Structures are given as C-alpha cells and as structure tokens.
Coordinates of C-alpha atoms in Angstrom, one line a residue:
X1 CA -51.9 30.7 119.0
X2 CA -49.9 29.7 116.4
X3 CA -49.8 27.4 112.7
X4 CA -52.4 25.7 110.9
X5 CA -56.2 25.9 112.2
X6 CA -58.9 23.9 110.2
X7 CA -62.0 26.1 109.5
X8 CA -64.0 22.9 109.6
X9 CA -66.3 21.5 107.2
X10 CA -69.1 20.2 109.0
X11 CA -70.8 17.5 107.1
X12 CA -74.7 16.8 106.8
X13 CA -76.4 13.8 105.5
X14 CA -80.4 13.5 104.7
X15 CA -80.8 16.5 106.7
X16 CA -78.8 15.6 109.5
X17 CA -75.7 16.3 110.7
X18 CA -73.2 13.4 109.6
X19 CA -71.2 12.2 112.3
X20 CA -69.3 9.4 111.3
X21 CA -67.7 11.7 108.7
X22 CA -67.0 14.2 110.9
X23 CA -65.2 11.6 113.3
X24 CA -63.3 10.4 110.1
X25 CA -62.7 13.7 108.9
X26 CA -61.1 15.3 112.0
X27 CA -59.2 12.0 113.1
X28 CA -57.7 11.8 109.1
X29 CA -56.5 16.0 109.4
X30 CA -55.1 15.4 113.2
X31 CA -52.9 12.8 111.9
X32 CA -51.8 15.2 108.7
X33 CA -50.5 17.0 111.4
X34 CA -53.1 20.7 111.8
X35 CA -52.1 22.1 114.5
X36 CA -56.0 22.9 115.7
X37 CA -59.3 23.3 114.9
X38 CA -61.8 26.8 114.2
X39 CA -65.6 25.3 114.5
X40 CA -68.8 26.8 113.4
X41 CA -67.4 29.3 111.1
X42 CA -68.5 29.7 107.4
X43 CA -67.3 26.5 106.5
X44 CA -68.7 24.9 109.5
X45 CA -72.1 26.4 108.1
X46 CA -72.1 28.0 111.5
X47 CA -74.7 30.3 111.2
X48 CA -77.2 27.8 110.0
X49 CA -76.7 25.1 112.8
X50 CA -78.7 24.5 116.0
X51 CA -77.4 25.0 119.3
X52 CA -77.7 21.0 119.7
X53 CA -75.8 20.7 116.2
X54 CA -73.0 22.6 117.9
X55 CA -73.0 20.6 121.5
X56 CA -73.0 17.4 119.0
X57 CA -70.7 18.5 116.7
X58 CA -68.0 19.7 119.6
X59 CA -69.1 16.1 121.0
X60 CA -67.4 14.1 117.9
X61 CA -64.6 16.3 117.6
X62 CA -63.1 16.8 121.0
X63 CA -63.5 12.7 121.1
X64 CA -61.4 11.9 118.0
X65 CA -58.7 14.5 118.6
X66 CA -56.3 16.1 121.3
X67 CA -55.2 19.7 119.2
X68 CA -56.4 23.0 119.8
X69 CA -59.8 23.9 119.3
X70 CA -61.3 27.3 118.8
X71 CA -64.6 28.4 118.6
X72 CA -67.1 30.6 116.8
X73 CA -70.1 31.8 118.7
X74 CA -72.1 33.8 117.0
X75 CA -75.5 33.8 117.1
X76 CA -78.4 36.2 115.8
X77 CA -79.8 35.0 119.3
X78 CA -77.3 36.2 122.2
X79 CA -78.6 33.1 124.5
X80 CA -77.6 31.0 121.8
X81 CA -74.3 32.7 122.6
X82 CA -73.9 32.6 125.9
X83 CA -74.9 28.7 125.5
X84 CA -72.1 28.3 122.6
X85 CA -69.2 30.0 124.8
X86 CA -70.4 27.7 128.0
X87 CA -69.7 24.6 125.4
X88 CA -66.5 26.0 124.2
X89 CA -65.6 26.4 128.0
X90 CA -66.8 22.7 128.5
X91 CA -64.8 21.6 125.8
X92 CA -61.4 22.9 126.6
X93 CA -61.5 25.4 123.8
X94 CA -58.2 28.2 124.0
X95 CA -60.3 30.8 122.3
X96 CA -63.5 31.7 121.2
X97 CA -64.3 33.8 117.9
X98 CA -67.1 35.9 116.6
X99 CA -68.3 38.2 113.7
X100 CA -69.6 41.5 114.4
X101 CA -73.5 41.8 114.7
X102 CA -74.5 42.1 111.0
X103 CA -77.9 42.6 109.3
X104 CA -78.3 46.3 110.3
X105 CA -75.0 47.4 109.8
X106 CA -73.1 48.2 113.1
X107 CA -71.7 51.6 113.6
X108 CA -68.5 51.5 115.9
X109 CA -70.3 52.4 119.4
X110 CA -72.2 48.7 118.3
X111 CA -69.2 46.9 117.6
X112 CA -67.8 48.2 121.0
X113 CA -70.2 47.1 122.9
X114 CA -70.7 43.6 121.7
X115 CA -67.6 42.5 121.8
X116 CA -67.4 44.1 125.2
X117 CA -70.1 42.1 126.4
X118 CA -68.6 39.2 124.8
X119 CA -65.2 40.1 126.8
X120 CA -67.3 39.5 130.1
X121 CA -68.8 36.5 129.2
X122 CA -65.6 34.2 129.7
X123 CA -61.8 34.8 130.9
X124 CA -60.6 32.9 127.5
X125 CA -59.3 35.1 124.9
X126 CA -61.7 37.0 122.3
X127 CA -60.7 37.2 118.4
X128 CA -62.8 39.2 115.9
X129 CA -63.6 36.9 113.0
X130 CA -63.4 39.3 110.0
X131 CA -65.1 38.5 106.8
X132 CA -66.5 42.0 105.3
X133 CA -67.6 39.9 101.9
X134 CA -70.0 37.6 104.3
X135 CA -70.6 40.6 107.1
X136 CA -70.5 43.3 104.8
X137 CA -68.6 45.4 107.6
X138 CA -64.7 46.0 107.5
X139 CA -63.2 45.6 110.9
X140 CA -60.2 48.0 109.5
X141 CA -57.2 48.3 111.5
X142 CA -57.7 51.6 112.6
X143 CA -61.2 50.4 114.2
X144 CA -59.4 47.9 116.0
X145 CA -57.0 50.1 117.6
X146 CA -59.9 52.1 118.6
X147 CA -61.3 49.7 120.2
X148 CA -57.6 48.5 121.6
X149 CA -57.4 51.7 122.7
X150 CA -61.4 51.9 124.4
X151 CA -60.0 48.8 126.5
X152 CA -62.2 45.8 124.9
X153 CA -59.9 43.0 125.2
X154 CA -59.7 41.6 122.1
X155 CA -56.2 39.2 121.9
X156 CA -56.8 38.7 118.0
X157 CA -58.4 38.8 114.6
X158 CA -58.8 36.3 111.7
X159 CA -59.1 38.3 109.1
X160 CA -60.5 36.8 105.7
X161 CA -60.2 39.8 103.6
X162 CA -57.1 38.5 101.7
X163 CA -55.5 42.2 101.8
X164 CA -52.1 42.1 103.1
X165 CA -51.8 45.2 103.9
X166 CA -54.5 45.3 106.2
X167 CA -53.1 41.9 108.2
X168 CA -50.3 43.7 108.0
X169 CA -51.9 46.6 109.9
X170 CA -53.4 44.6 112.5
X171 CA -50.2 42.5 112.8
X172 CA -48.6 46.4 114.1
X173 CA -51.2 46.6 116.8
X174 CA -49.7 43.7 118.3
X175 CA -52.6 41.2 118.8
X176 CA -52.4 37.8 117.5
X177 CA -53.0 38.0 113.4
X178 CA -54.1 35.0 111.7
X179 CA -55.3 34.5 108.4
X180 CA -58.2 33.8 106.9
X181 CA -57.8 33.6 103.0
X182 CA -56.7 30.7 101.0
X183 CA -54.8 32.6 98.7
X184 CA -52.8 34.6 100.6
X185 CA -51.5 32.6 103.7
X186 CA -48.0 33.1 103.2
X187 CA -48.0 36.3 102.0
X188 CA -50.1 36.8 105.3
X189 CA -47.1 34.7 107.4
X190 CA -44.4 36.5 105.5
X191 CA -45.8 40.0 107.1
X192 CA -46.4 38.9 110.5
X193 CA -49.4 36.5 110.9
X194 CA -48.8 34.2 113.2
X195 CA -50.9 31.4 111.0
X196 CA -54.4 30.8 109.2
X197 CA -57.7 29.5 109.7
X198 CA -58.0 27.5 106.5
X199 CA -60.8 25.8 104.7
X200 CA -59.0 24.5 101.8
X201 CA -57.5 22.6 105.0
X202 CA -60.0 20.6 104.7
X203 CA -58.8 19.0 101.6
X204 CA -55.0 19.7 100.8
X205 CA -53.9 19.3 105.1
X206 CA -50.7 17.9 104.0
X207 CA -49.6 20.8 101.3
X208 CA -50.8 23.4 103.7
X209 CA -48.6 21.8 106.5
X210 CA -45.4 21.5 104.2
X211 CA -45.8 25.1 102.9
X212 CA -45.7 26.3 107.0
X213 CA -43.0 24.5 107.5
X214 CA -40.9 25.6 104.9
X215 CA -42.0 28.8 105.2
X216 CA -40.3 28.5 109.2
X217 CA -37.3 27.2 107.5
X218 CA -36.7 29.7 105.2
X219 CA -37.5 27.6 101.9
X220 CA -39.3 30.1 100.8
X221 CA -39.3 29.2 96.9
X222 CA -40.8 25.8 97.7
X223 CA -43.4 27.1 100.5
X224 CA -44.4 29.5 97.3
X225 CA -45.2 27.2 94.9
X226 CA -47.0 24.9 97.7
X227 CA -49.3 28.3 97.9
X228 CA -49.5 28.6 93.7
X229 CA -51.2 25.2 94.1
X230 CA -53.8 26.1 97.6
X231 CA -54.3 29.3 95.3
X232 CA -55.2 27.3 91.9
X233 CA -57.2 24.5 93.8
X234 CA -59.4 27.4 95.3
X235 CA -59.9 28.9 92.1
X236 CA -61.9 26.0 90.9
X237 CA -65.0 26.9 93.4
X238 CA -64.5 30.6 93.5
X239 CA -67.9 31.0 91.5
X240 CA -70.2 28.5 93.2
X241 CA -72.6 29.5 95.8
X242 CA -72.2 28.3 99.6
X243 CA -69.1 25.9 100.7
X244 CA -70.2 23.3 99.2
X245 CA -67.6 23.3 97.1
X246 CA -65.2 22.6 99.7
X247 CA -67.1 19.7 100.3
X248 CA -66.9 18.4 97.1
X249 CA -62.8 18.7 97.0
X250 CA -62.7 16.1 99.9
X251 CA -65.2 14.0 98.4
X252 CA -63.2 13.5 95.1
X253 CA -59.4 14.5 96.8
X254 CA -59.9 12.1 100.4
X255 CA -62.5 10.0 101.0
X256 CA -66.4 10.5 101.1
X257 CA -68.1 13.1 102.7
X258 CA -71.2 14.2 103.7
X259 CA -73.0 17.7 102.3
X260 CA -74.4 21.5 103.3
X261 CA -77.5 21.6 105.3
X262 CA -80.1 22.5 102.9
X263 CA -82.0 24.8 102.2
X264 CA -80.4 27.6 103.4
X265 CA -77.2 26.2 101.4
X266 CA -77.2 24.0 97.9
X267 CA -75.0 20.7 97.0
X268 CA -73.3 21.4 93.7
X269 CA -74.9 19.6 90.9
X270 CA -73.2 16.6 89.3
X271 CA -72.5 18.7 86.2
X272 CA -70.5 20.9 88.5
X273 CA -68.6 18.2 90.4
X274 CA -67.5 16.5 86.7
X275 CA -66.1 20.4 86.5
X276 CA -64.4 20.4 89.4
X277 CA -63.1 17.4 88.7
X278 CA -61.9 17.6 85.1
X279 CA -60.2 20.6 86.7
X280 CA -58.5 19.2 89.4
X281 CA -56.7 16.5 86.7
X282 CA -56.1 19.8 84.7
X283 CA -53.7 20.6 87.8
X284 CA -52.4 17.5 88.0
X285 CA -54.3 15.6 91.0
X286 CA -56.1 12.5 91.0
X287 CA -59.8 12.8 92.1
X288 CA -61.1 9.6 93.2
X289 CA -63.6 7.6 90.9

C-alpha cells in the first residue's frame, strides 16, 4: 500500500445516510487522482453507523470507483465485525483496519488477543488504526514489536498521532507506515511512511496529490509549502467538536454536501461556517456562495 488514501467523509441528510453525495463525492476525488479509499473511520463517523449503513455505503462507493479500498471494522459488537470484514471481503477491499477495543482500557495481553482473533478472521492484511486522542490508548512502537514479535500478523499501522518520531519508530519495524495526521504527512513521508490516510482529502484532493508527487520527485520546497497550506486549512476546525467540520470545507471549497448523523455528532452552526469561511478567504481560497 502506497500514496494517498481518503479517510472518507460519509455524508447524512434528514437522518439518513446521503447517497447521491457520496456517489458525487467519491467519483469527483477518483478523478483528482487518490490513489484509494479508508471507509468507516472517524471521518466516515464509523463508529456511529449501522451495519446496513456500511453494506450501503460500500454499495455507492465500489459502484462509482475502481481504486483501492480499505476498510475499518470495528465494532463495540464483534458480530458486527465479523459482518463488516465479510463486506470488505465482498467488496474487493486490500486491507482491512481496526482500533483497539477501547472503553475499558486494554492492557497488552487485550490488545494481543484481539487483533489476533481479528488475524484469523480473513487472509487479507491487518493494520492497527491508531488514534490515542479518540482511543485514549497509545499503540507505541515498542508495543507493536511485541506484538511483531508474539507472531500476530499485523502488515501495518495508520497512525494519527502526528509524532514523527513515533512513525518513524514503527516505519523501523518494517511494516507498512501510513499516516494519519493532516499536519504532518510529509514530515511522515520524509521518514519512511509509505503515504497517509487523509481527511482533509476530502476537500483539498488536488493539493494533497501535488504535494506527493513532488515530494517523489524531490521538489521538496514546493511539496512543503503545499503541506503549510493542508496544515493552515486544518487549523480552522481544530476547535470544533465532531468532523463536521470537514464537512463543511467541501460544502463551501467543492460542491454541496450532506452532514454528521446526529445526535451522537453536531452540524456546525451558521455562525461557525461564516468563520470558517471568512477564514478560508483569509488564506486565500474562494468558498463558494
């Protein structure tokens, strides 16, 4: 697995999930050129969607595009599991993802045998989807190689934790490294990640496909201030709740778009989208009308 992987925004609309936007949405970023998809992550809302959500939502997408898809299947129920890696199977997925079990806090003998069970469930390749801020449990480097070393067959990690060093750690351990943070995908690249799992993919596809490639050629000055710009963009909605705010940016930066599923997640108010769009003129975009 290499390049740029979507984590997708998965858009709702009066309580229901909004599928001509999705079809839009995924057919507009295949043609910007992402290299795949990563479903039913945090900005997919994953957590908060039905199994049927999911089989509709992997539906839309595998119809309106032919790149790599990956998959995230956790699920506080482990049917709902099981029933989420027999889609991905179904729908030609290369990989499929998963957080550790969180709530209670997972000592390491958990975290081994989850993802060990996980490991039986399907012959296609296992990444740990790291996100301590969402989790609150640091899949370090040094518990990977434990578990490397325990022989659960994990072939990656997404980590989200935008510390360098620590991609930089896992990248040593020789699995497949990608990144998870907006703010830090070519630092991430320039240590050894093979490529990121990117919401702000949602909304600036082209930048964050011009910034990998000039990172592979070696233009480094330009692929840094292509990341200056992801990094500023992302700074806008750093302080609102949800991913909502991702939602927004391709509302006023691409075309419109559905919203969270409420009420486990809010729609910014209007007061908030006139901020984030007085600040996305600041930076010198346009925001549609």
């Amino acid at each position: 697995m290499e390049g740029i992987f979507v984590a997708l925004a998965i858009p709702f609309k009066n309580g229901k999930l909004d599928e001509e936007s999705l079809a839009k949405h995924v057919d507009s970023l295949t043609k910007a050129g992402v290299d795949g998809f990563y479903t039913f992550g945090t900005t997919s809302q994953g957590p908060y969607l039905t199994l049927e959500e999911r089989r509709a939502a992997l539906e839309v997408i595998s119809r309106n595009t032919n790149r790599q898809l990956v998959v995230h299947v956790f699920s506080f129920d482990w049917q709902g599991i099981v029933e989420t890696v027999r889609l991905a199977e179904k729908h030609g997925t290369i990989a499929i993802s998963s957080i550790p079990p969180i709530y209670y806090g997972p000592d390491y003998e958990v975290l081994k045998r989850y993802y060990e069970k996980l490991t039986q469930l399907t012959k296609l390749p296992v990444f740990i989807y790291n996100i301590p801020r969402n989790t609150g449990f640091n899949v370090t480097p040094d518990l990977m190689a434990k578990l490397l070393s325990d022989g659960v067959k994990i072939a990656g990690v997404k980590d989200s934790t935008g510390d360098v060093a620590q991609i930089m750690g896992h990248v040593r351990l020789g699995i497949t490294v990608l990144n998870g943070s907006d703010s830090t995908i070519l630092p991430a690249l320039m240590v050894g990640a093979k490529g990121c799992i990117s919401a702000m993919s949602n909304v600036l596809p082209d930048v964050i496909r011009s910034m990998f490639d000039e990172f592979k050629a070696g233009r480094l000055q330009s692929a840094m201030e292509k990341q200056d710009l992801i990094a500023r963009v992302r700074e806008l909605i750093r302080d609102y709740p949800g991913v909502d705010g991702y939602y927004k940016l391709i509302h006023l930066l691409r075309y419109d778009f559905g919203t969270v599923k409420e009420p486990y997640l809010r729609p910014l108010s209007e007061a908030e989208v006139q901020k984030l769009r007085d600040g996305l003129i600041r930076l010198g975009l346009k925001p549609r009308v």
